[in-house]
Amino acid sequence: MVKHRFTVEDYHKAYAAGALGQGRVELLNGEVYHMSPMGYRHRYFVTALTEMLVKTFSERAVVMPQCSLIVAPDSEPEPDLMLLKPPLSTYKDRDPNPQDVLLVIEVSDTTLAQDRSLKVPLYAQAGIPEVWLVNLLEEKLEVYRAPDYQPIYFDKGTLVAPLAFGEDGLEWWV
């Protein structure tokens, strides 16, 4: 059996034609993945982290929740949150690209294994400097940073600063 592998262009055409069905999807390594509906914990953490990031970094970064990011010709994940280089007006007439990204955040529960094995390597290959996985299952923050992307684990309540902002940390567990 042969799988059909999509490029981002094919994926956009198939989505526009309604060929990918209802609901949210994302393209990872040429394959289309249907995204599970967000549970209440996932929604809560995305919302709370969005508020926290806006309060802390809005003067130095654009906080962009739930938007897709083309990271390769065959991959367009949809991270839960991104911190992007300002100003916001940069993204009025174009989508962000990997060079715009300061930090990607994925809130992970049912998708934890997929986020670790598929998304983190895609972000690394695209040159994203830092990825945070908010691991809801183990209540830990997993931080992956260039150049080696080896995970660093932080317990609940620990102050963690994104690389782009030096020592300006967040108590990540909201």
Coordinates of N, CA and C in Angstrom, one line a residue:
M1 N 0.8 -1.2 0.0 CA 0.0 0.0 0.0 C 0.9 1.2 0.0
V2 N 0.5 2.2 -0.8 CA 1.3 3.4 -0.9 C 0.5 4.6 -0.3
K3 N 1.2 5.3 0.5 CA 0.5 6.5 1.1 C 0.7 7.7 0.2
H4 N -0.2 8.6 0.2 CA -0.1 9.8 -0.5 C 0.5 10.8 0.4
R5 N 1.7 11.4 0.1 CA 2.3 12.4 0.9 C 2.0 13.7 0.4
F6 N 1.6 14.6 1.2 CA 1.2 16.0 0.8 C 2.4 17.0 1.0
T7 N 2.4 17.9 0.1 CA 3.2 19.1 0.3 C 2.3 20.1 1.0
V8 N 2.8 21.2 1.5 CA 2.0 22.2 2.1 C 1.0 22.8 1.0
E9 N 1.5 23.0 -0.2 CA 0.6 23.5 -1.3 C -0.6 22.5 -1.5
D10 N -0.3 21.2 -1.6 CA -1.3 20.2 -1.8 C -2.3 20.1 -0.7
Y11 N -1.7 20.2 0.5 CA -2.5 20.2 1.7 C -3.5 21.4 1.7
H12 N -3.1 22.6 1.4 CA -4.0 23.8 1.3 C -5.1 23.6 0.3
K13 N -4.7 23.0 -0.9 CA -5.7 22.8 -1.9 C -6.7 21.7 -1.5
A14 N -6.3 20.7 -0.8 CA -7.2 19.6 -0.4 C -8.1 20.1 0.7
Y15 N -7.5 21.0 1.6 CA -8.4 21.5 2.7 C -9.4 22.5 2.1
A16 N -9.0 23.3 1.2 CA -10.0 24.3 0.5 C -11.1 23.5 -0.2
A17 N -10.7 22.4 -0.8 CA -11.7 21.6 -1.5 C -12.6 20.7 -0.6
G18 N -12.3 20.7 0.7 CA -13.1 20.0 1.6 C -12.8 18.5 1.7
A19 N -11.6 18.2 1.1 CA -11.2 16.8 1.0 C -10.7 16.2 2.3
L20 N -10.4 17.1 3.3 CA -9.8 16.6 4.6 C -10.8 16.5 5.7
G21 N -12.1 16.7 5.3 CA -13.2 16.5 6.3 C -13.4 17.7 7.2
Q22 N -14.2 17.5 8.2 CA -14.5 18.5 9.2 C -13.4 18.5 10.3
G23 N -13.3 19.6 11.0 CA -12.4 19.6 12.2 C -11.1 20.1 11.8
R24 N -10.3 20.2 12.9 CA -8.9 20.8 12.8 C -7.9 19.7 12.3
V25 N -7.0 20.0 11.5 CA -6.0 19.1 11.0 C -4.7 19.9 11.0
E26 N -3.6 19.1 10.9 CA -2.3 19.7 10.7 C -1.4 18.7 9.8
L27 N -0.5 19.2 9.1 CA 0.4 18.5 8.2 C 1.8 18.3 8.9
L28 N 2.2 17.1 9.1 CA 3.5 16.8 9.7 C 4.2 15.7 8.9
N29 N 5.3 16.1 8.3 CA 6.1 15.2 7.5 C 5.3 14.6 6.3
G30 N 4.5 15.4 5.7 CA 3.7 15.0 4.6 C 2.4 14.2 4.9
E31 N 2.1 14.0 6.1 CA 0.9 13.2 6.5 C 0.0 14.2 7.3
V32 N -1.3 14.0 7.0 CA -2.3 14.8 7.6 C -2.8 14.1 8.9
Y33 N -2.8 14.9 10.0 CA -3.2 14.4 11.3 C -4.5 15.2 11.7
H34 N -5.5 14.4 12.0 CA -6.7 15.1 12.6 C -6.4 15.4 14.1
M35 N -6.7 16.6 14.5 CA -6.4 17.0 15.9 C -7.6 16.7 16.7
S36 N -7.4 16.1 17.9 CA -8.5 15.9 18.8 C -9.1 17.2 19.3
P37 N -10.4 17.2 19.6 CA -11.0 18.4 20.2 C -10.2 18.7 21.5
M38 N -10.1 19.9 21.8 CA -9.4 20.3 23.1 C -10.3 20.0 24.3
G39 N -9.7 19.4 25.2 CA -10.4 19.1 26.5 C -10.3 20.4 27.4
Y40 N -11.1 20.4 28.4 CA -11.1 21.6 29.3 C -9.8 22.0 29.9
R41 N -8.9 21.0 30.3 CA -7.6 21.3 30.8 C -6.7 22.0 29.8
H42 N -6.7 21.4 28.6 CA -5.9 22.0 27.5 C -6.4 23.4 27.2
R43 N -7.7 23.6 27.1 CA -8.2 25.0 26.8 C -7.8 25.9 27.9
Y44 N -7.9 25.5 29.1 CA -7.6 26.3 30.3 C -6.1 26.8 30.2
F45 N -5.2 25.8 30.0 CA -3.8 26.1 30.0 C -3.4 27.0 28.8
V46 N -4.0 26.8 27.6 CA -3.7 27.6 26.5 C -4.1 29.1 26.8
T47 N -5.3 29.2 27.4 CA -5.9 30.5 27.7 C -5.0 31.2 28.8
A48 N -4.7 30.5 29.9 CA -4.0 31.1 31.0 C -2.6 31.4 30.5
L49 N -1.9 30.6 29.8 CA -0.6 30.9 29.3 C -0.6 32.1 28.3
T50 N -1.6 32.2 27.5 CA -1.7 33.3 26.6 C -1.8 34.6 27.4
E51 N -2.6 34.7 28.5 CA -2.7 35.8 29.3 C -1.4 36.2 30.0
M52 N -0.7 35.1 30.5 CA 0.6 35.3 31.2 C 1.6 35.9 30.2
L53 N 1.7 35.3 29.0 CA 2.6 35.7 28.0 C 2.4 37.2 27.6
V54 N 1.1 37.5 27.4 CA 0.8 38.9 27.0 C 1.2 39.9 28.1
K55 N 0.9 39.5 29.3 CA 1.2 40.4 30.4 C 2.7 40.6 30.6
T56 N 3.5 39.5 30.3 CA 4.9 39.6 30.6 C 5.7 40.1 29.4
F57 N 5.3 39.7 28.2 CA 6.2 40.0 27.0 C 5.6 40.8 25.9
S58 N 4.4 41.3 26.1 CA 3.7 42.0 25.0 C 4.4 43.2 24.4
E59 N 5.3 43.8 25.2 CA 6.1 44.9 24.7 C 7.3 44.5 23.9
R60 N 7.7 43.2 24.0 CA 8.9 42.7 23.4 C 8.6 41.5 22.4
A61 N 7.4 41.1 22.3 CA 7.1 39.9 21.4 C 5.6 40.0 21.1
V62 N 5.3 39.3 20.0 CA 3.9 39.2 19.5 C 3.5 37.8 20.0
V63 N 2.4 37.7 20.8 CA 1.9 36.4 21.3 C 0.8 36.0 20.3
M64 N 1.0 34.8 19.7 CA 0.1 34.3 18.6 C -0.4 32.9 19.0
P65 N -1.6 32.8 19.4 CA -2.1 31.5 19.8 C -2.8 30.8 18.6
Q66 N -2.7 29.5 18.6 CA -3.4 28.6 17.7 C -3.4 29.0 16.2
C67 N -2.2 29.2 15.8 CA -2.0 29.5 14.3 C -1.0 28.6 13.7
S68 N -1.2 28.2 12.5 CA -0.3 27.3 11.8 C 1.0 28.0 11.5
L69 N 2.1 27.2 11.3 CA 3.4 27.6 11.0 C 4.0 26.7 10.0
I70 N 4.3 27.1 8.8 CA 5.0 26.3 7.8 C 6.5 26.2 8.2
V71 N 6.9 24.9 8.5 CA 8.3 24.7 8.9 C 9.1 23.9 7.9
A72 N 8.4 23.4 6.9 CA 9.1 22.6 5.9 C 8.1 22.5 4.7
P73 N 8.6 22.2 3.5 CA 7.7 22.0 2.4 C 6.6 21.0 2.6
D74 N 6.7 20.1 3.5 CA 5.7 19.1 3.8 C 5.2 19.1 5.2
S75 N 5.4 20.2 5.9 CA 4.9 20.3 7.3 C 4.4 21.7 7.7
E76 N 3.2 21.6 8.3 CA 2.6 22.9 8.8 C 1.8 22.5 10.1
P77 N 2.6 22.4 11.2 CA 2.0 22.2 12.5 C 1.2 23.4 12.9
E78 N 0.4 23.2 13.9 CA -0.4 24.3 14.5 C 0.0 24.4 16.0
P79 N 1.0 25.1 16.4 CA 1.4 25.2 17.8 C 0.3 25.9 18.6
D80 N 0.2 25.5 19.9 CA -0.8 26.2 20.8 C -0.4 27.7 20.9
L81 N 0.8 28.0 21.1 CA 1.2 29.4 21.2 C 2.6 29.6 20.6
M82 N 2.8 30.8 20.1 CA 4.1 31.2 19.6 C 4.4 32.6 20.1
L83 N 5.6 32.9 20.5 CA 6.1 34.2 20.7 C 6.9 34.6 19.4
L84 N 6.5 35.7 18.8 CA 7.1 36.1 17.5 C 7.8 37.4 17.7
K85 N 8.8 37.7 16.8 CA 9.5 39.0 16.8 C 8.4 40.0 16.4
P86 N 8.5 41.2 17.1 CA 7.6 42.3 16.8 C 8.1 43.0 15.6
P87 N 7.2 43.9 15.1 CA 5.9 44.3 15.5 C 4.8 43.4 14.9
L88 N 3.6 43.5 15.5 CA 2.5 42.7 15.0 C 2.2 43.0 13.5
S89 N 2.4 44.3 13.1 CA 2.1 44.7 11.7 C 2.9 43.8 10.7
T90 N 4.0 43.2 11.1 CA 4.7 42.3 10.2 C 3.9 41.2 9.6
Y91 N 2.9 40.8 10.4 CA 2.1 39.6 10.1 C 0.7 40.0 9.5
K92 N 0.6 41.3 9.1 CA -0.7 41.7 8.6 C -0.9 41.1 7.2
D93 N 0.2 41.1 6.4 CA 0.1 40.6 5.0 C 0.8 39.3 4.7
R94 N 1.3 38.7 5.8 CA 2.0 37.4 5.6 C 1.9 36.5 6.8
D95 N 2.1 35.3 6.6 CA 2.1 34.3 7.8 C 3.5 34.4 8.4
P96 N 3.6 34.1 9.7 CA 4.9 34.0 10.3 C 5.7 32.9 9.7
N97 N 7.0 33.0 9.7 CA 7.9 31.9 9.2 C 8.8 31.5 10.4
P98 N 9.6 30.4 10.3 CA 10.4 30.0 11.4 C 11.4 31.1 11.9
Q99 N 11.9 31.9 11.0 CA 12.8 33.0 11.4 C 12.2 34.0 12.3
D100 N 10.9 34.1 12.3 CA 10.1 35.1 13.1 C 9.9 34.5 14.5
V101 N 10.1 33.3 14.8 CA 9.7 32.6 16.0 C 10.8 32.7 17.1
L102 N 10.4 33.2 18.2 CA 11.3 33.2 19.4 C 11.0 32.0 20.3
L103 N 9.8 31.5 20.4 CA 9.4 30.4 21.2 C 8.1 29.8 20.7
V104 N 8.1 28.5 20.7 CA 6.9 27.7 20.4 C 6.5 27.0 21.7
I105 N 5.2 27.0 22.0 CA 4.7 26.3 23.1 C 3.6 25.3 22.7
E106 N 3.7 24.1 23.1 CA 2.7 23.0 22.9 C 2.2 22.6 24.2
V107 N 0.9 22.6 24.4 CA 0.3 22.1 25.6 C -0.1 20.7 25.3
S108 N 0.5 19.7 26.0 CA 0.4 18.3 25.6 C -0.2 17.5 26.7
D109 N -1.3 16.7 26.3 CA -1.8 15.7 27.1 C -2.0 14.4 26.3
T110 N -3.0 14.3 25.5 CA -3.2 13.2 24.7 C -2.2 13.1 23.5
T111 N -1.6 14.3 23.2 CA -0.7 14.4 22.1 C 0.8 14.4 22.5
L112 N 1.1 14.1 23.7 CA 2.4 14.2 24.2 C 3.4 13.4 23.4
A113 N 3.2 12.1 23.1 CA 4.1 11.3 22.4 C 4.3 11.8 21.0
Q114 N 3.3 12.3 20.3 CA 3.3 12.8 19.0 C 4.1 14.2 19.0
D115 N 3.8 15.0 20.0 CA 4.5 16.3 20.1 C 6.0 16.1 20.2
R116 N 6.4 15.1 21.1 CA 7.8 14.8 21.3 C 8.5 14.2 20.0
S117 N 7.9 13.2 19.4 CA 8.5 12.5 18.4 C 8.4 13.1 17.0
L118 N 7.3 13.9 16.7 CA 7.1 14.5 15.4 C 7.4 16.0 15.4
K119 N 6.7 16.7 16.4 CA 6.7 18.2 16.3 C 8.1 18.8 16.7
V120 N 8.6 18.3 17.9 CA 9.9 18.9 18.4 C 11.0 18.8 17.3
P121 N 11.2 17.6 16.7 CA 12.2 17.5 15.6 C 11.9 18.4 14.4
L122 N 10.6 18.6 14.1 CA 10.3 19.5 13.0 C 10.7 21.0 13.3
Y123 N 10.4 21.4 14.6 CA 10.8 22.7 15.0 C 12.3 22.9 15.0
A124 N 13.0 21.8 15.5 CA 14.5 21.9 15.5 C 15.0 22.0 14.1
Q125 N 14.5 21.2 13.2 CA 15.0 21.3 11.8 C 14.8 22.6 11.2
A126 N 13.7 23.3 11.6 CA 13.3 24.6 11.0 C 14.1 25.7 11.6
G127 N 14.9 25.4 12.7 CA 15.7 26.4 13.3 C 15.0 27.2 14.4
I128 N 13.9 26.7 14.9 CA 13.2 27.4 16.0 C 14.1 27.3 17.2
P129 N 14.4 28.4 17.9 CA 15.4 28.4 18.9 C 15.0 27.7 20.2
E130 N 13.7 27.6 20.4 CA 13.2 27.1 21.7 C 11.8 26.6 21.6
V131 N 11.5 25.4 22.2 CA 10.2 24.8 22.3 C 9.9 24.4 23.7
W132 N 8.7 24.8 24.1 CA 8.3 24.3 25.5 C 7.1 23.3 25.3
L133 N 7.2 22.2 25.9 CA 6.0 21.3 26.0 C 5.5 21.3 27.4
V134 N 4.3 21.8 27.5 CA 3.6 21.8 28.9 C 3.0 20.4 29.0
N135 N 3.7 19.6 29.7 CA 3.3 18.2 29.9 C 2.3 18.1 31.0
L136 N 1.0 18.0 30.6 CA -0.1 18.0 31.5 C -0.2 16.6 32.2
L137 N 0.3 15.6 31.6 CA 0.2 14.2 32.2 C 1.1 14.1 33.4
E138 N 2.4 14.6 33.3 CA 3.3 14.5 34.4 C 3.5 15.8 35.2
E139 N 2.8 16.8 34.8 CA 2.8 18.1 35.4 C 4.3 18.7 35.4
K140 N 4.9 18.6 34.3 CA 6.3 19.1 34.1 C 6.3 20.0 32.9
L141 N 7.3 20.9 32.8 CA 7.6 21.7 31.7 C 8.8 21.1 31.0
E142 N 8.7 20.7 29.8 CA 9.9 20.2 29.0 C 10.3 21.3 28.1
V143 N 11.6 21.7 28.2 CA 12.1 22.8 27.4 C 13.2 22.2 26.5
Y144 N 13.1 22.5 25.2 CA 14.0 22.0 24.2 C 14.6 23.3 23.6
R145 N 15.9 23.4 23.6 CA 16.6 24.6 23.1 C 17.7 24.2 22.1
A146 N 17.9 25.1 21.1 CA 19.0 24.9 20.1 C 20.3 25.1 20.9
P147 N 21.3 24.5 20.5 CA 21.5 23.7 19.3 C 21.2 22.2 19.4
D148 N 21.2 21.7 20.6 CA 21.1 20.2 20.8 C 19.7 19.7 21.0
Y149 N 18.8 20.5 21.5 CA 17.4 20.1 21.7 C 17.2 19.0 22.7
Q150 N 18.1 18.9 23.6 CA 18.0 17.9 24.7 C 17.0 18.4 25.7
P151 N 16.0 17.6 26.1 CA 15.0 18.1 27.1 C 15.6 18.5 28.4
I152 N 15.1 19.6 28.9 CA 15.4 20.1 30.3 C 14.0 20.1 31.0
Y153 N 13.9 19.5 32.1 CA 12.6 19.4 32.8 C 12.5 20.3 34.0
F154 N 11.4 20.9 34.1 CA 11.1 21.9 35.2 C 9.9 21.4 35.9
D155 N 9.9 21.4 37.3 CA 8.8 21.1 38.1 C 7.8 22.3 38.2
K156 N 6.6 21.9 38.6 CA 5.6 22.9 38.9 C 6.1 24.1 39.7
G157 N 5.7 25.3 39.2 CA 6.0 26.5 40.0 C 7.4 27.1 39.8
T158 N 8.3 26.4 39.0 CA 9.6 26.9 38.8 C 9.6 28.1 37.8
L159 N 10.4 29.1 38.1 CA 10.6 30.2 37.2 C 11.4 29.8 36.0
V160 N 10.9 30.0 34.8 CA 11.6 29.6 33.6 C 11.6 30.8 32.7
A161 N 12.7 31.2 32.1 CA 12.8 32.3 31.2 C 13.1 31.8 29.8
P162 N 12.3 32.3 28.9 CA 12.6 32.0 27.5 C 14.0 32.6 27.1
L163 N 14.7 31.9 26.3 CA 16.1 32.3 25.9 C 16.1 33.7 25.4
A164 N 15.1 34.1 24.6 CA 15.0 35.4 24.0 C 14.9 36.6 25.0
F165 N 14.6 36.2 26.3 CA 14.3 37.3 27.2 C 15.2 37.2 28.5
G166 N 16.3 36.5 28.4 CA 17.3 36.5 29.5 C 16.7 35.9 30.7
E167 N 16.8 36.7 31.8 CA 16.3 36.2 33.1 C 14.9 36.6 33.4
D168 N 14.2 37.1 32.5 CA 12.8 37.5 32.7 C 11.9 36.2 32.7
G169 N 11.7 35.6 33.9 CA 11.1 34.3 33.9 C 9.6 34.3 34.2
L170 N 9.0 33.2 33.9 CA 7.5 32.9 34.2 C 7.4 31.8 35.2
E171 N 6.5 31.9 36.1 CA 6.2 30.7 36.8 C 5.2 29.9 35.9
W172 N 5.8 28.9 35.2 CA 5.1 28.3 34.1 C 3.8 27.6 34.4
W173 N 3.7 27.0 35.6 CA 2.5 26.2 35.9 C 1.4 27.1 36.4
V174 N 0.4 27.3 35.6 CA -0.7 28.2 35.9 C -1.9 27.6 36.5

